[in-house]
Amino acid sequence: MYKTTNSGASWFQVGSTGYSIHQLEFINENTGFATYGGGAMLKTTTGGLNWIQYNMPNAFGVVLNDIKNFKIIDSNTIYGDRATRQFPNGRLKGIIWKSTNGGINWGFQQPDTNSLYQLYLGIEFADSLAGWSSNIRTTNGGGPIIINEIFPINTETPKGYTLYQNYPNPFNPQTTISFSITKKSYVNIKIYDLMGKEVIKIYANEFLEAGIYKTVLNFGNANLSSGIYFYSLYSDGERVDSKKMLMLK
């Protein structure tokens, strides 16, 4: 990797990532990011002398996770393109990567589940809210981030649909949400702030059989502030129940 300090009149080598770089961008003299096509993002805080690799999560049904193009909004918020999620019905849909803590942890956004696009290529933002990728655009930062999975606790058939109180509560920054369903369903959990804005969505990657399940929610990964939030359980698109929780920093 080469660096200039005189507007390109001369260059000198400062370090090497060891990879063939797709995109390189710095937000200040020392902190920069790069992608190389290996399903990961590289970050330096030493002006390119040393690099740390952050792998994209190979979960949520993401079957193609080779991030190529990205857009840095600030030191915490980064968007990335070129990923696909497989839904329970087998259809493949494009997603947008998003990190809210400087590339350490990644979730994704689902722009349009009715779209025929299996990949969104190229990404650009005018500010923290207005952005574009392929044939889509957002005016609200892309909506909620999907960052969690749902895991089985017990596969015996429960007597009814139940959404349990999260524990611990209050929490900082991690809490567990459990629920039971009585029949095979497509399940998701939505987290809302006090204003009713959806801030996190948690998907199962497939239809869930009857049983008891849990998900571990980490608010630190979502970069959300302290306060009261509400979480709702949805089964096949219908809201089952909602409860209140409190996150304290």
Coordinates of N, CA and C in Angstrom, one line a residue, residues 23-28 31-35:
Q23 N -11.6 -1.9 -2.7 CA -11.9 -0.5 -2.4 C -11.2 -0.1 -1.2
L24 N -10.7 1.1 -1.1 CA -9.9 1.7 0.0 C -10.4 3.1 0.3
E25 N -10.7 3.3 1.6 CA -11.2 4.6 2.0 C -10.8 5.0 3.4
F26 N -10.3 6.2 3.6 CA -9.9 6.7 4.9 C -10.9 7.7 5.4
I27 N -11.2 7.8 6.7 CA -12.0 8.8 7.3 C -11.2 9.9 7.9
N28 N -9.9 9.6 8.2 CA -9.0 10.6 8.7 C -7.6 10.1 8.4
T31 N -7.3 6.3 10.3 CA -8.4 5.3 10.3 C -8.9 5.1 8.9
G32 N -8.8 3.8 8.4 CA -9.3 3.5 7.0 C -9.8 2.1 6.9
F33 N -10.6 1.9 5.9 CA -11.2 0.6 5.6 C -10.9 0.1 4.2
A34 N -10.9 -1.2 4.0 CA -10.6 -1.8 2.7 C -11.4 -3.1 2.6
T35 N -11.8 -3.4 1.3 CA -12.4 -4.7 1.0 C -11.5 -5.4 0.0

